[in-house]
Coordinates of C-alpha atoms in Angstrom, one line a residue:
M1 CA 131.0 -132.6 80.2
R2 CA 128.3 -130.6 78.4
N3 CA 125.2 -129.3 80.1
T4 CA 122.7 -130.6 77.6
P5 CA 120.5 -133.4 79.0
I6 CA 122.1 -136.6 80.4
D7 CA 120.4 -140.0 80.2
L8 CA 122.3 -142.7 82.1
H9 CA 120.2 -145.8 81.4
T10 CA 119.6 -147.1 77.9
H11 CA 119.6 -150.4 76.1
S12 CA 120.5 -151.5 72.6
A13 CA 119.9 -154.7 70.7
V14 CA 122.9 -156.1 72.4
S15 CA 120.5 -156.9 75.2
D16 CA 116.8 -156.3 75.0
G17 CA 116.5 -153.0 73.1
T18 CA 115.3 -152.8 69.6
E19 CA 118.0 -150.5 68.1
T20 CA 121.6 -151.2 67.4
P21 CA 124.1 -149.1 69.4
T22 CA 124.5 -146.9 66.3
Q23 CA 120.8 -146.4 66.0
L24 CA 120.5 -145.7 69.7
I25 CA 123.1 -143.0 69.5
R26 CA 121.3 -141.4 66.6
S27 CA 118.1 -141.5 68.5
A28 CA 119.7 -139.9 71.5
K29 CA 121.0 -137.1 69.3
R30 CA 117.5 -136.5 67.9
A31 CA 116.1 -136.5 71.4
G32 CA 118.4 -133.6 72.3
L33 CA 120.7 -135.5 74.6
G34 CA 124.3 -134.3 75.0
T35 CA 125.3 -137.4 77.0
V36 CA 124.0 -141.0 77.0
A37 CA 125.1 -144.1 78.9
L38 CA 124.8 -147.5 77.1
T39 CA 123.8 -149.9 79.9
D40 CA 122.9 -153.2 78.2
H41 CA 122.1 -156.2 80.5
D42 CA 125.2 -158.0 81.6
S43 CA 127.2 -157.1 78.5
T44 CA 129.7 -154.5 77.2
A45 CA 129.6 -155.8 73.6
G46 CA 128.0 -152.6 72.3
W47 CA 130.5 -150.1 73.8
Q48 CA 132.8 -149.7 70.8
E49 CA 130.0 -149.4 68.3
A50 CA 128.3 -146.8 70.4
I51 CA 131.5 -144.8 70.8
S52 CA 132.2 -144.9 67.1
A53 CA 128.7 -143.7 66.3
A54 CA 129.0 -141.0 69.0
A55 CA 132.1 -139.6 67.3
V56 CA 130.0 -139.0 64.2
S57 CA 126.9 -137.8 65.9
G58 CA 128.7 -135.4 68.3
I59 CA 127.4 -136.9 71.6
D60 CA 129.2 -138.0 74.7
V61 CA 129.0 -141.6 75.8
I62 CA 129.3 -143.1 79.3
P63 CA 130.1 -146.8 78.9
G64 CA 128.1 -148.9 81.3
M65 CA 126.1 -152.0 82.0
E66 CA 123.0 -153.1 83.9
L67 CA 124.2 -156.0 86.1
S68 CA 121.7 -158.6 87.1
T69 CA 121.6 -159.6 90.8
N70 CA 119.1 -161.5 93.0
Y71 CA 117.9 -160.7 96.4
G72 CA 115.6 -163.4 97.8
P73 CA 112.7 -163.7 95.3
A74 CA 113.5 -160.3 93.7
S75 CA 115.6 -159.5 90.7
V76 CA 117.6 -156.4 91.5
H77 CA 119.6 -154.5 88.9
V78 CA 122.7 -152.5 89.5
L79 CA 123.9 -150.0 86.9
A80 CA 127.6 -150.0 86.6
Y81 CA 129.5 -147.1 85.0
L82 CA 133.0 -146.8 83.7
F83 CA 134.4 -150.1 85.0
D84 CA 137.1 -152.1 83.4
P85 CA 135.4 -154.3 80.8
L86 CA 138.3 -156.7 80.9
D87 CA 138.2 -157.3 84.7
R88 CA 138.4 -161.0 85.1
T89 CA 135.6 -161.3 87.7
I90 CA 133.3 -159.1 85.7
V91 CA 133.9 -161.1 82.5
T92 CA 133.4 -164.5 84.3
E93 CA 130.3 -163.5 86.3
T94 CA 128.5 -161.8 83.4
A95 CA 129.2 -164.8 81.2
R96 CA 127.7 -167.0 83.9
I97 CA 124.7 -164.7 84.2
R98 CA 124.1 -164.6 80.4
D99 CA 124.3 -168.4 80.3
G100 CA 121.8 -168.6 83.2
R101 CA 119.4 -166.2 81.4
L102 CA 119.7 -168.4 78.3
R103 CA 118.9 -171.7 80.1
R104 CA 116.1 -170.0 82.0
A105 CA 114.6 -168.7 78.8
E106 CA 114.7 -172.2 77.4
R107 CA 112.9 -173.6 80.4
I108 CA 110.2 -170.8 80.2
V109 CA 109.6 -171.5 76.5
D110 CA 109.3 -175.2 77.2
K111 CA 106.6 -174.4 79.7
I112 CA 104.8 -171.9 77.6
S113 CA 104.9 -174.2 74.5
Q114 CA 102.6 -176.7 76.4
D115 CA 99.8 -174.1 76.3
Y116 CA 100.7 -171.8 73.4
D117 CA 102.0 -172.1 69.9
L118 CA 105.6 -171.1 70.6
T119 CA 109.0 -172.7 69.8
W120 CA 112.6 -172.0 70.8
D121 CA 113.3 -171.1 67.2
D122 CA 110.6 -168.4 67.4
V123 CA 112.5 -166.8 70.2
L124 CA 115.9 -167.1 68.6
A125 CA 114.4 -165.3 65.6
E126 CA 113.8 -162.2 67.8
S127 CA 117.5 -162.0 68.8
S128 CA 120.8 -161.5 67.0
D129 CA 124.3 -163.1 67.5
G130 CA 125.8 -162.1 70.8
T131 CA 122.5 -160.8 72.3
T132 CA 121.9 -161.2 76.0
L133 CA 118.8 -163.3 75.4
G134 CA 116.0 -163.2 77.9
R135 CA 112.3 -162.8 78.6
P136 CA 111.9 -159.7 76.4
H137 CA 112.8 -161.8 73.4
I138 CA 110.2 -164.4 74.5
A139 CA 107.7 -161.5 74.7
D140 CA 108.6 -160.4 71.2
A141 CA 108.0 -163.9 69.9
L142 CA 104.6 -164.0 71.6
V143 CA 103.7 -160.7 69.9
R144 CA 104.8 -162.0 66.5
K145 CA 102.8 -165.2 67.0
G146 CA 99.7 -163.1 67.9
H147 CA 99.3 -164.3 71.5
V148 CA 99.6 -160.7 72.9
A149 CA 99.4 -157.2 71.6
N150 CA 102.9 -156.0 72.6
R151 CA 105.8 -156.6 74.9
S152 CA 104.2 -154.9 77.9
A153 CA 101.1 -157.0 77.5
A154 CA 103.2 -160.1 77.5
F155 CA 104.8 -159.2 80.8
E156 CA 101.5 -158.3 82.3
S157 CA 100.0 -161.8 81.5
I158 CA 101.9 -164.8 80.2
L159 CA 105.4 -163.6 81.4
H160 CA 104.1 -162.2 84.7
W161 CA 106.0 -163.8 87.6
Q162 CA 102.7 -165.1 88.9
G163 CA 101.7 -166.4 85.4
G164 CA 102.8 -169.9 86.0
Y165 CA 105.7 -169.9 83.6
Y166 CA 108.3 -167.9 85.6
E167 CA 111.7 -169.3 86.3
K168 CA 114.6 -167.8 88.2
Y169 CA 118.2 -167.7 86.9
Y170 CA 121.7 -167.4 88.5
A171 CA 122.9 -164.0 89.5
P172 CA 125.1 -162.7 92.4
S173 CA 123.6 -160.8 95.3
P174 CA 123.4 -157.0 95.2
L175 CA 126.2 -156.8 97.7
E176 CA 128.4 -159.1 95.6
G177 CA 127.5 -157.0 92.5
V178 CA 128.4 -153.7 94.1
K179 CA 131.7 -155.1 95.4
M180 CA 132.5 -156.5 91.9
I181 CA 131.8 -153.2 90.2
V182 CA 133.9 -151.2 92.7
A183 CA 136.8 -153.7 92.4
A184 CA 136.7 -153.2 88.6
G185 CA 137.1 -149.5 89.1
G186 CA 133.4 -148.8 88.3
V187 CA 130.7 -146.7 89.9
P188 CA 127.5 -148.6 91.0
V189 CA 124.0 -147.2 91.1
L190 CA 120.9 -149.1 92.1
A191 CA 118.5 -149.2 89.1
H192 CA 114.8 -148.1 89.6
P193 CA 114.8 -149.3 93.3
A194 CA 111.2 -148.3 93.9
A195 CA 109.7 -149.8 90.8
H196 CA 106.0 -150.7 91.6
G197 CA 107.1 -151.9 95.1
K198 CA 109.2 -154.6 93.4
Y199 CA 112.2 -154.2 95.6
R200 CA 110.5 -153.6 98.9
Q201 CA 112.9 -156.2 100.4
L202 CA 115.7 -153.7 100.0
T203 CA 115.2 -151.9 103.3
G204 CA 117.1 -149.0 104.5
S205 CA 119.6 -151.3 106.3
V206 CA 120.2 -153.1 103.1
I207 CA 120.9 -149.9 101.3
K208 CA 123.3 -148.9 104.0
S209 CA 125.2 -152.1 103.6
L210 CA 125.5 -151.4 99.9
A211 CA 126.6 -147.8 100.6
D212 CA 129.2 -149.1 103.0
E213 CA 130.7 -151.2 100.1
G214 CA 130.8 -148.4 97.6
L215 CA 127.3 -147.9 96.2
F216 CA 127.3 -144.4 94.6
G217 CA 123.7 -143.7 94.2
L218 CA 120.0 -144.5 93.6
E219 CA 118.2 -144.1 90.3
V220 CA 115.4 -141.9 91.8
N221 CA 113.9 -140.3 88.7
H222 CA 112.6 -143.3 86.7
R223 CA 109.1 -143.7 85.4
D224 CA 108.6 -147.0 87.3
N225 CA 109.4 -145.5 90.7
S226 CA 106.2 -144.4 92.5
P227 CA 106.0 -140.9 93.8
E228 CA 106.1 -142.2 97.4
G229 CA 109.0 -144.4 96.4
R230 CA 110.9 -141.4 95.0
E231 CA 110.5 -139.6 98.3
F232 CA 111.7 -142.6 100.2
L233 CA 114.7 -142.9 98.0
L234 CA 115.6 -139.3 98.4
E235 CA 115.5 -139.8 102.2
L236 CA 117.9 -142.7 101.8
C237 CA 120.2 -140.7 99.7
A238 CA 120.3 -138.0 102.3
K239 CA 120.8 -140.5 105.1
Y240 CA 123.5 -142.5 103.6
G241 CA 125.3 -140.0 101.5
L242 CA 124.2 -141.3 98.1
E243 CA 123.6 -139.4 94.9
A244 CA 120.3 -139.3 93.0
T245 CA 120.3 -140.1 89.3
G246 CA 117.6 -140.1 86.7
A247 CA 117.2 -141.9 83.4
S248 CA 114.8 -143.2 80.8
D249 CA 115.6 -146.9 80.7
Y250 CA 115.1 -146.6 77.0
H251 CA 114.6 -149.9 75.0
G252 CA 113.6 -148.4 71.6
M253 CA 110.3 -149.9 70.6
G254 CA 110.6 -152.5 73.3
K255 CA 109.1 -150.2 76.0
P256 CA 107.1 -147.0 76.1
N257 CA 110.0 -145.2 77.8
Q258 CA 111.3 -142.2 75.9
L259 CA 114.9 -140.9 75.8
A260 CA 115.4 -137.9 78.1
E261 CA 112.1 -138.3 79.9
N262 CA 114.2 -138.4 83.1
T263 CA 117.8 -137.1 83.3
T264 CA 120.7 -136.8 85.6
E265 CA 122.2 -133.5 86.8
P266 CA 125.6 -132.6 85.3
E267 CA 127.3 -132.3 88.7
V268 CA 126.3 -135.9 89.6
L269 CA 127.8 -137.2 86.4
E270 CA 131.0 -135.2 87.1
K271 CA 131.2 -137.1 90.4
I272 CA 130.7 -140.4 88.7
I273 CA 133.5 -139.7 86.3
A274 CA 135.8 -138.4 89.1
R275 CA 135.2 -141.6 91.1
A276 CA 135.7 -144.1 88.2
T277 CA 139.1 -145.7 87.6
G278 CA 138.2 -148.6 85.3
S279 CA 137.5 -146.8 82.0
K280 CA 136.9 -143.4 80.7
P281 CA 133.9 -141.6 79.2
F282 CA 133.9 -140.8 75.5
I283 CA 133.9 -137.0 75.3
V284 CA 133.5 -135.4 71.9
G285 CA 136.5 -133.3 71.1
A286 CA 138.5 -134.4 74.1
S287 CA 142.1 -135.5 73.5
S288 CA 142.7 -139.2 74.1

């Protein structure tokens, strides 16, 4: 792998980003990245397009995904790298999660429409075929209708979990998610686990149980992790033999996050690649 910056958490329009996989790769190149992971929510549909674009742009790609899981009232995301995209359990579970997201979005829109001018067609207009449709698309529809200024404002008000319109959706537990990723030859990393105190339910003992089942690391360097949270995560990494990663969680215009604002050390990526058995990274110039 190259030593230029490595960003292991990005989203395209396949889930809730605003750029196609091709546009994302071009943006990553302009941002000075040498390696980028495509980690759309519960989908691998953008992998091939990203790899094709990377071959032209001269950038390395780590195929990945951000798997949705639920732990009590909290939504916990697990980044999955280099797993087998055809693994039967992965295919079945992600299809079930995507369907759950869709049905949940419909229920949320039904609730919101009682108080705001918003229809399901408005939300569908913000997505494309094959998209993992979810709350960000509702947020974009609310922006277009003039109810909020931007996507962030939507999540801070109408779509806030205490805003009165929130609905949960099906997802496996973090433990099930980690087991699933490992069984598919992938490498699991817990995404932004100290984001605004969101996952405080994930105590050290829970992290240990995940580590025992093959959790590789914690996404320590992420803009949503508080400084105190980062220190705590580093302590957990040292205690349970986990690696620390960093990434932007880039969504194009969907979030203020910028490519390469947080990155992962090359030696950590080397360990991810060495551990993975499900699929291979796309390395520019490497023989197939």
